[in-house]
Coordinates of C-alpha atoms in Angstrom, one line a residue:
X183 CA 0.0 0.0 0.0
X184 CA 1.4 3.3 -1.5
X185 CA 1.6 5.8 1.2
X186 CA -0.5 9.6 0.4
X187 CA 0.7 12.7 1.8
X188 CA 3.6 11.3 4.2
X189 CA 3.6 8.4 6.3
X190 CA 0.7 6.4 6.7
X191 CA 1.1 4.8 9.9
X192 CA -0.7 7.4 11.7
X193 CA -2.2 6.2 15.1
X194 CA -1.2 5.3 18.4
X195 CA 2.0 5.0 17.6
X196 CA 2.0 9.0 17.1
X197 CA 0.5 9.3 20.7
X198 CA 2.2 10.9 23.6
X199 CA 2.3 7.7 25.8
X200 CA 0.8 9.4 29.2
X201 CA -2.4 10.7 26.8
X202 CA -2.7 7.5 25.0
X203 CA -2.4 5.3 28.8
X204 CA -4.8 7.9 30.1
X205 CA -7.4 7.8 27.4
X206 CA -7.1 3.9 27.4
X207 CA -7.6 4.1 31.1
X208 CA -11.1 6.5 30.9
X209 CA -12.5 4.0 28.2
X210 CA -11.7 1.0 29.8
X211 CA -13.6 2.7 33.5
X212 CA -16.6 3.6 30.7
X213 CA -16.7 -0.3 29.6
X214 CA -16.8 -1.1 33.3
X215 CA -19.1 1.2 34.1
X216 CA -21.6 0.3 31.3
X217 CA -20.7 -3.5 32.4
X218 CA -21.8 -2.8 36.2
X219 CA -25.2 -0.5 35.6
X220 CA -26.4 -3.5 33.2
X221 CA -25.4 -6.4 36.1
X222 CA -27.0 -4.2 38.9
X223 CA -30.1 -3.2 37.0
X224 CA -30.8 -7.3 36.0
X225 CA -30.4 -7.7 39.4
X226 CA -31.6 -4.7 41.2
X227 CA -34.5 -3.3 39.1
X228 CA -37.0 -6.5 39.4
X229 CA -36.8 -5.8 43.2
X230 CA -37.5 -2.3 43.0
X231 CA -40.1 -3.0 41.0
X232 CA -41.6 -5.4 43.4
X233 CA -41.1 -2.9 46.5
X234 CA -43.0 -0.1 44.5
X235 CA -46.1 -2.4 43.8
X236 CA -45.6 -3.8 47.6
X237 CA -46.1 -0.1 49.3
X238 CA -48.6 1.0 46.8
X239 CA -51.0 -2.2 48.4
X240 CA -50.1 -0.8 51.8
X241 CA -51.3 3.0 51.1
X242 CA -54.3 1.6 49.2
X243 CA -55.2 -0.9 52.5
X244 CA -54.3 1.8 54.7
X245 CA -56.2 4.1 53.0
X246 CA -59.2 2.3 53.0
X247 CA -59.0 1.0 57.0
X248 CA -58.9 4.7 58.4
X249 CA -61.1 6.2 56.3
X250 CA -58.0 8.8 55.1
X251 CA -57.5 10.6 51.6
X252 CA -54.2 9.3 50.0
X253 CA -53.4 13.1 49.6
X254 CA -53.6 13.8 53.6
X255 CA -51.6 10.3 53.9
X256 CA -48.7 11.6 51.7
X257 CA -48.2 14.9 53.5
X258 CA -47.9 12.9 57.0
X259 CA -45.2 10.9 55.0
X260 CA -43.3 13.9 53.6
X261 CA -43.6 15.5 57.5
X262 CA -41.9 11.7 58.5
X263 CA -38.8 12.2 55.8
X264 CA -38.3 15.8 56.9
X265 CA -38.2 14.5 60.7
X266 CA -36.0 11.6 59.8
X267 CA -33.2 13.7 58.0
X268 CA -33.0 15.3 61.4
X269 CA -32.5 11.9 63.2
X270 CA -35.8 11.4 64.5
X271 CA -36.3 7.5 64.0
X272 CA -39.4 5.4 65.2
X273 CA -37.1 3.3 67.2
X274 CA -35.3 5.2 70.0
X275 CA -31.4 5.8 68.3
X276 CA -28.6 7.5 70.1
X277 CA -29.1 11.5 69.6
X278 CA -27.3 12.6 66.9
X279 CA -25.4 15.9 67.7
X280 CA -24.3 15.3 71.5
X281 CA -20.4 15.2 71.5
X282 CA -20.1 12.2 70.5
X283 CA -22.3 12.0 67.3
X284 CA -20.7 14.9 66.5
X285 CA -17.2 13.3 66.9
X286 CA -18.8 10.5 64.7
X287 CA -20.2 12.9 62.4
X288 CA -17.3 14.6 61.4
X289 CA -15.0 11.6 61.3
X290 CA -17.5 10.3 58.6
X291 CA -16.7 13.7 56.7
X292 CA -12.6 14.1 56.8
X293 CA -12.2 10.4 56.3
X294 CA -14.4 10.8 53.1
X295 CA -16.9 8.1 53.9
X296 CA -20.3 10.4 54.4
X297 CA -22.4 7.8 55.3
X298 CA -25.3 10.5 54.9
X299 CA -27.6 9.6 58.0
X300 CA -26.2 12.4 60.0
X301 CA -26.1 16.0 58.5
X302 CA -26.0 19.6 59.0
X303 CA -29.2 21.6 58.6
X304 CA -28.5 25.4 59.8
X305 CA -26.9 27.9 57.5
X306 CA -23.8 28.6 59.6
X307 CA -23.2 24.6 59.9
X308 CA -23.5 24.1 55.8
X309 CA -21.3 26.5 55.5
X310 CA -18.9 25.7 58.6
X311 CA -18.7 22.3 57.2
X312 CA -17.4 23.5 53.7
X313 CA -14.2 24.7 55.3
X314 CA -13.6 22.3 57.9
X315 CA -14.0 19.4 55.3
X316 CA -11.3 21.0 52.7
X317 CA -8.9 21.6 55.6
X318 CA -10.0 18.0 57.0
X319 CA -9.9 16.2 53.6
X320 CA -6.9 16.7 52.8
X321 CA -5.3 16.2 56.1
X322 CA -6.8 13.0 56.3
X323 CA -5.6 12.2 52.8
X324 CA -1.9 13.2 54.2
X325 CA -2.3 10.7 56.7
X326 CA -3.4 8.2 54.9
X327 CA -0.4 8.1 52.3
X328 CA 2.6 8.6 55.0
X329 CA 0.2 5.0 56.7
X330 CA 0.7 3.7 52.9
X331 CA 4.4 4.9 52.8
X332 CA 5.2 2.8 56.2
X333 CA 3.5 0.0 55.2
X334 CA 5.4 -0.1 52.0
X335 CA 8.4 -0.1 54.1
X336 CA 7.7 -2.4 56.7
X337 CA 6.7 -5.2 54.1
X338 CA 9.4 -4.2 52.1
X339 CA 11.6 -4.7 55.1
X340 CA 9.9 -7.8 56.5
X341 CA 10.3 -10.1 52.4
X342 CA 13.9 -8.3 52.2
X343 CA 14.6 -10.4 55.3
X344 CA 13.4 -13.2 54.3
X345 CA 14.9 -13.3 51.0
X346 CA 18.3 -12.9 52.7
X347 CA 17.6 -15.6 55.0
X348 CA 16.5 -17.6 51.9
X349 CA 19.8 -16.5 49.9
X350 CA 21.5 -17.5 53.0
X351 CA 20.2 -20.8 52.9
X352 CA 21.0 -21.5 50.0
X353 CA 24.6 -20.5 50.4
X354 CA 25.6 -22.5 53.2
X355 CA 27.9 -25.0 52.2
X356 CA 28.0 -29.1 52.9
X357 CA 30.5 -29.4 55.9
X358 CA 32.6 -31.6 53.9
X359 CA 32.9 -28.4 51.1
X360 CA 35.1 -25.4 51.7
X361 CA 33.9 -22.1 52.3
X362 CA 32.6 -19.7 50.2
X363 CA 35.3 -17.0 48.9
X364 CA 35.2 -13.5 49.6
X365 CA 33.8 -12.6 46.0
X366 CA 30.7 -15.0 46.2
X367 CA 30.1 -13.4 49.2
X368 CA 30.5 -9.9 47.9
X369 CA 28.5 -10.3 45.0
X370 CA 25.6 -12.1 46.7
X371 CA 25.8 -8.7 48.8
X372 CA 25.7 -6.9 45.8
X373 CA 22.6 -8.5 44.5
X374 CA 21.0 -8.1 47.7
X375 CA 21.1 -4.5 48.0
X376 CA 19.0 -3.5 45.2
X377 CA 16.3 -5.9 45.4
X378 CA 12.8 -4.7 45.7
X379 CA 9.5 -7.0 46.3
X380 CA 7.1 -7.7 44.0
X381 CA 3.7 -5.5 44.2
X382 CA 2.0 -9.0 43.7
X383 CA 3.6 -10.0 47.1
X384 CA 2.9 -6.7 48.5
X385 CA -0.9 -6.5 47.0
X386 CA -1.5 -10.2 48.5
X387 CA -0.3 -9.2 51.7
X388 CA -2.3 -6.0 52.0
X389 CA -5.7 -8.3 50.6
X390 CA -4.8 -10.8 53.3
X391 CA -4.5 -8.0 55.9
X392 CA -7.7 -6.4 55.0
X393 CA -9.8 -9.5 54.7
X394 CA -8.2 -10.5 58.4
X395 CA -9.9 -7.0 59.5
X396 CA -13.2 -7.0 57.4
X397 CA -14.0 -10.6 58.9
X398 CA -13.1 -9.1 62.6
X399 CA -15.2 -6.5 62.1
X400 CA -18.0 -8.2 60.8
X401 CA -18.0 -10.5 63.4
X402 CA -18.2 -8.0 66.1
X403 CA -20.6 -6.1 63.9
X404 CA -23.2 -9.3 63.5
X405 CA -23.2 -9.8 67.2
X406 CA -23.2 -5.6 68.6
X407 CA -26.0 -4.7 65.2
X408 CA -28.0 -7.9 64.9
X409 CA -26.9 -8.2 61.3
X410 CA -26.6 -10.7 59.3
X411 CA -22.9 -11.8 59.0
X412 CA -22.6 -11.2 55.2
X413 CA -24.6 -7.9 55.8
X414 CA -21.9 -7.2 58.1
X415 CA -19.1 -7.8 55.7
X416 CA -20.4 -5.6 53.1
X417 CA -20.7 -2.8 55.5
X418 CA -17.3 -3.3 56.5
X419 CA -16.8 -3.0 52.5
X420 CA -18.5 0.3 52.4
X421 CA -17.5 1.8 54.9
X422 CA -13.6 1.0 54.6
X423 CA -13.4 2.0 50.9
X424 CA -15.3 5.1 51.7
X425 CA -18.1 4.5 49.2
X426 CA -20.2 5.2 52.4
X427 CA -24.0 4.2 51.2
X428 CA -25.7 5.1 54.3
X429 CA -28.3 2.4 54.1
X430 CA -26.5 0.5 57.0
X431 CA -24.7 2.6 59.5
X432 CA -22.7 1.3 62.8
X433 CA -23.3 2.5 66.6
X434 CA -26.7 4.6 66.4
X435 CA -28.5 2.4 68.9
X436 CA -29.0 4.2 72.3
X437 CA -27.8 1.6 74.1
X438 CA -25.4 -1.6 73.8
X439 CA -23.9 -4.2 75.4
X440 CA -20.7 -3.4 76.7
X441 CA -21.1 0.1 74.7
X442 CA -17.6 1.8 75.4
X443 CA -16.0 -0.6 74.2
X444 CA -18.0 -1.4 71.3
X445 CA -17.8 2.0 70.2
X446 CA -14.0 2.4 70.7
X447 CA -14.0 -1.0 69.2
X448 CA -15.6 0.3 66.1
X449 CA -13.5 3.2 65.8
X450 CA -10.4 1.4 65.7
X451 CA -11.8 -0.9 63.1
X452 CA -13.0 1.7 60.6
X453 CA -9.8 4.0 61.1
X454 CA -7.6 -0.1 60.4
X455 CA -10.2 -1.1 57.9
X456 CA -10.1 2.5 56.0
X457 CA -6.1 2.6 56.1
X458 CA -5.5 -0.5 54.9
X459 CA -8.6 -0.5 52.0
X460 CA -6.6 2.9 50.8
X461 CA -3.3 1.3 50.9
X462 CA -4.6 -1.8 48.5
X463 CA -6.3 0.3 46.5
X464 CA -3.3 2.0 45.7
X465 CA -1.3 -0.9 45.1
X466 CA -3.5 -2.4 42.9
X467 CA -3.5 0.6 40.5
X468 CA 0.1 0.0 40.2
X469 CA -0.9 -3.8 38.8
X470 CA -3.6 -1.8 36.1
X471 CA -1.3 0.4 35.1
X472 CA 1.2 -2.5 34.5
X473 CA -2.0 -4.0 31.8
X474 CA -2.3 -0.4 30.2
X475 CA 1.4 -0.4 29.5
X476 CA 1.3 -4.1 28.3
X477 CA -1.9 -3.2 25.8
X478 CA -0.2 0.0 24.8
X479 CA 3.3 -2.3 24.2
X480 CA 0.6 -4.5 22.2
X481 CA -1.4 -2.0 20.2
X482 CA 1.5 -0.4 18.7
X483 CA 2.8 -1.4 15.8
X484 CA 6.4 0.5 14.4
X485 CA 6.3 2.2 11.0
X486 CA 7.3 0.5 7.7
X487 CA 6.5 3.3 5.1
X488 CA 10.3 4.0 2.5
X489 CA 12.5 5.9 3.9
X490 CA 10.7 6.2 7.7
X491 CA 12.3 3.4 8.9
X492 CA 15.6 4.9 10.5
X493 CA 13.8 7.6 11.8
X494 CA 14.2 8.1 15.9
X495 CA 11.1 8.1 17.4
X496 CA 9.8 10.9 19.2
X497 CA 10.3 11.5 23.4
X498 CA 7.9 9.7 25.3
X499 CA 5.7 8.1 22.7
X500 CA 4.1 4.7 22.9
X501 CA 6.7 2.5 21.2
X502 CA 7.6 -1.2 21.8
X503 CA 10.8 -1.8 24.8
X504 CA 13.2 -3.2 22.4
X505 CA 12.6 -0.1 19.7
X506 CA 12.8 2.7 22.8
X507 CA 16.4 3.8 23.5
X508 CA 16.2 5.0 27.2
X509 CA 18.8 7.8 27.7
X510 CA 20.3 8.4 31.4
X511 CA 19.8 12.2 31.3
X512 CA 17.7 13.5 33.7
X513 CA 14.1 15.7 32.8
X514 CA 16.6 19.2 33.4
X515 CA 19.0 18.0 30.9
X516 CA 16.5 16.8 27.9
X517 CA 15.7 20.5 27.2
X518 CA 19.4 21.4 26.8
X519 CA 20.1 18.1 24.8
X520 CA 17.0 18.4 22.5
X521 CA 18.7 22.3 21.9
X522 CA 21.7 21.0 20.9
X523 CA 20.2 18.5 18.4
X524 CA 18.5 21.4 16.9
X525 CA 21.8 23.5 16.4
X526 CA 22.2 26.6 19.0
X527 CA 20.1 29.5 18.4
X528 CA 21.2 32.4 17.7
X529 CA 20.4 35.8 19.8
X530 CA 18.4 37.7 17.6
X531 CA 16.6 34.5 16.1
X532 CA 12.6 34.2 17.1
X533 CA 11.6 31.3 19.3
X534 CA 9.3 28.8 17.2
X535 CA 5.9 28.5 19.1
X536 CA 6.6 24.6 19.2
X537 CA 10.1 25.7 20.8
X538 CA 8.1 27.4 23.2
X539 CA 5.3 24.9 24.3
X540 CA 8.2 22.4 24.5
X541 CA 10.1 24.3 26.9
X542 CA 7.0 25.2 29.3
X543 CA 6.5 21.6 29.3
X544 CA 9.8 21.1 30.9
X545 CA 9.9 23.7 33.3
X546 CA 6.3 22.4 34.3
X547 CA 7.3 18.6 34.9
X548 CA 10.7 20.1 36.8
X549 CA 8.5 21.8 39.1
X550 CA 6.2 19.1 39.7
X551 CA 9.1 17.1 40.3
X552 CA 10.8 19.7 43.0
X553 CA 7.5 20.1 44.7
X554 CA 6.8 15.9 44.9
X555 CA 10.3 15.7 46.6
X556 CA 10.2 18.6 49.0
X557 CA 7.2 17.0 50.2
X558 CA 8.5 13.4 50.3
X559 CA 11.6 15.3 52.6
X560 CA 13.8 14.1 49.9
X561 CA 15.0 16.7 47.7
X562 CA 17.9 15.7 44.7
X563 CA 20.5 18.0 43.3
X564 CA 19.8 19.4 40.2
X565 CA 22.8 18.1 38.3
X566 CA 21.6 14.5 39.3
X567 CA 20.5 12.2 37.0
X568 CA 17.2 9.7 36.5
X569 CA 16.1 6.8 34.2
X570 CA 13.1 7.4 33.2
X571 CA 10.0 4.2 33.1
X572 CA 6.3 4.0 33.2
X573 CA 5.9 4.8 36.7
X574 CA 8.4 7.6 37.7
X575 CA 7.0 11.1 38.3
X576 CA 3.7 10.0 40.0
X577 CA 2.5 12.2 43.1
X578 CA 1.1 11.4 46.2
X579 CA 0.4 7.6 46.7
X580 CA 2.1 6.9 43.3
X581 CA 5.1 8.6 44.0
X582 CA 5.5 7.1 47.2
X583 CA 5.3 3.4 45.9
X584 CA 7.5 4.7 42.6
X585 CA 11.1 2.7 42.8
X586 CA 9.6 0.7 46.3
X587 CA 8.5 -2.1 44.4
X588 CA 10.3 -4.1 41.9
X589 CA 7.8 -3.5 39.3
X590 CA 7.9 0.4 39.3
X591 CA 11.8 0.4 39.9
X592 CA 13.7 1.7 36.7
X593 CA 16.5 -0.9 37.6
X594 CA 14.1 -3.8 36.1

């Protein structure tokens, strides 16, 4: 096929690689969306269905025993739903702004969960609430990615250890064979100090941890709540990803059995169950973004049009490993380097609008970098220099896990 008008191998292969993974990533979340409304409505919508004709009887028999119009009937109702969003339950339940349904309350809002059965209704609280949860937020968020950062480095710590023990094990010698030299021993050493564990390891561990705490938690749920065990456990789910329905909430009976320490029982839960919910979450994005840049890796094909073939493809485009040539310069140096290619610019000579975008491009990502490690506590000389992979650059839980885990480390 004759190519028209240049090179006809236009594509993803022409993408930058961060806009191609990203718009890869926001069609594959539309496909899972459009996957999950269609399983919830097969399954969901028949019961709604059955609930609506269900309360529709009621009115009509109610109706009809009391001698009441259906319009005076619905007003009582709409008085019942304005009393309830102010707590008032049939039951008896626990008041809901005292201290400590306020302490509830707004651990609900800075931990991002909102469960939505407690909330303000006065002007000055709305609007008290809008500050204290931006300040709260992202406090909360701080704390939960310096939780994830120690976690990282306790498990990191804890299979280092093993490995060595393993490597160690393996090393010993028969007592009838000599000792190991010097060297083996050195080199062993060497290859010790840059390993890294795997984010599978590190992602089973944190699944095992938080179905350990989800089961606790339910269990101490089922038997404080009355629920249902598997009710339980998908309030614990709920509530520790912070999806926070409302439609089951913890601790709003006004009395239980053993109640202090139920309810500092269920604070600790939450605050484990949210932390390490977060910290999986996080790890597992590391494992999706590992399929986008396998699918990209798979998706692109290199161009075979006369005379394109020699042609150096351009920074950071989607292009197979073997055909990228990764260059040890750090992100301060490519500007210089790129200037050089293009022969040094005179004085007097006009900056090309492409020249331009290009270099506030790079002064952007070398600020983003600064600020990421002057928040980490880390900061690197300028002259330094980085390899550059799939995962470097992230902020926030990203750039904590970036080069903690074998997969994310440039030395792969």
């Amino acid at each position: 096929m004759a190519c028209r008008a240049g090179c006809c191998c236009t594509g993803i292969g022409a993408l930058n690689e961060d806009n191609a993974r990203f718009l890869m990533l926001a069609l594959l979340i539309i496909i899972y969306l459009l996957c999950g409304a269609a399983v919830f409505s097969a399954l969901e919508h028949p019961k709604e269905k059955l609930a609506k004709d269900r309360w529709a009887q009621r009115i009509e028999q109610f109706t009809h025993k009391y001698n009441l119009s259906p319009d005076e009937l619905k007003n009582f109702l709409r008085n019942y739903e304005e009393a309830s969003v102010a707590g008032i339950r049939v039951d008896a339940t626990r008041p809901r702004w005292d201290f400590a349904g306020a302490f509830y309350f707004v651990g609900t809002v800075v931990s991002t969960i909102g469960f939505g059965m407690t909330t303000p209704v006065t002007i000055a609280g709305k609007i008290f609430l809008i500050f204290y949860g931006l300040i709260g937020c992202a406090a909360t968020i701080l704390f939960f990615n310096l939780f994830l950062e120690r976690v990282i480095t306790v498990i990191a710590f804890v299979l280092k250890f093993c490995h060595e023990r393993r490597e160690r094990s393996k090393a010993i010698p028969p007592q009838n064979c000599r000792r190991p030299s010097t060297d083996s021993r050195g080199r062993r050493t060497d290859s010790l100090a840059g390993w890294k564990p795997s984010v599978y390891c590190v992602m089973l561990i944190l699944g095992v941890a938080a179905i350990v705490v989800s089961c606790s938690a339910s269990a101490m749920y089922s038997a404080a709540e009355g629920w249902d065990y598997l009710d339980a456990l998908y309030f614990c789910f709920v509530a520790f990803s912070t999806i926070g329905f409302g439609d089951m909430v913890s601790n709003q009976r006004e009395m239980y059995t053993a109640q202090a320490a139920y309810r500092v029982g269920n604070f600790l839960f939450i605050l484990t169950g949210v932390c390490c919910i977060y910290s999986l979450f996080n790890v597992i994005s590391i494992v999706i973004k590992q399929v986008l840049n396998w699918l990209l890796r798979r998706l692109v094909t290199p161009c075979r049009c006369p005379g394109r073939g020699n042609r150096h493809p351009r920074r950071n485009v989607v292009a197979p490993g073997h055909m990228r040539t990764r260059r040890g310069n750090s992100i301060e140096t490519d500007a210089v380097n790129d200037s050089e290619a293009d022969g040094r610019r005179m004085s007097g000579e006009m900056i090309s609008m492409k020249d331009f975008l290009a270099a506030n491009k790079v002064n952007l990502a070398i600020m983003q970098k600064q600020l990421s490690e002057m928040a980490n506590g880390h900061p690197r000389p300028l002259g330094s220099s980085s390899r550059h992979n799939e995962f470097s650059g992230g902020v926030g839980a990203l750039g904590i896990m970036n080069n903690r885990l074998a997969e994310t480390s440039v030395d792969r």
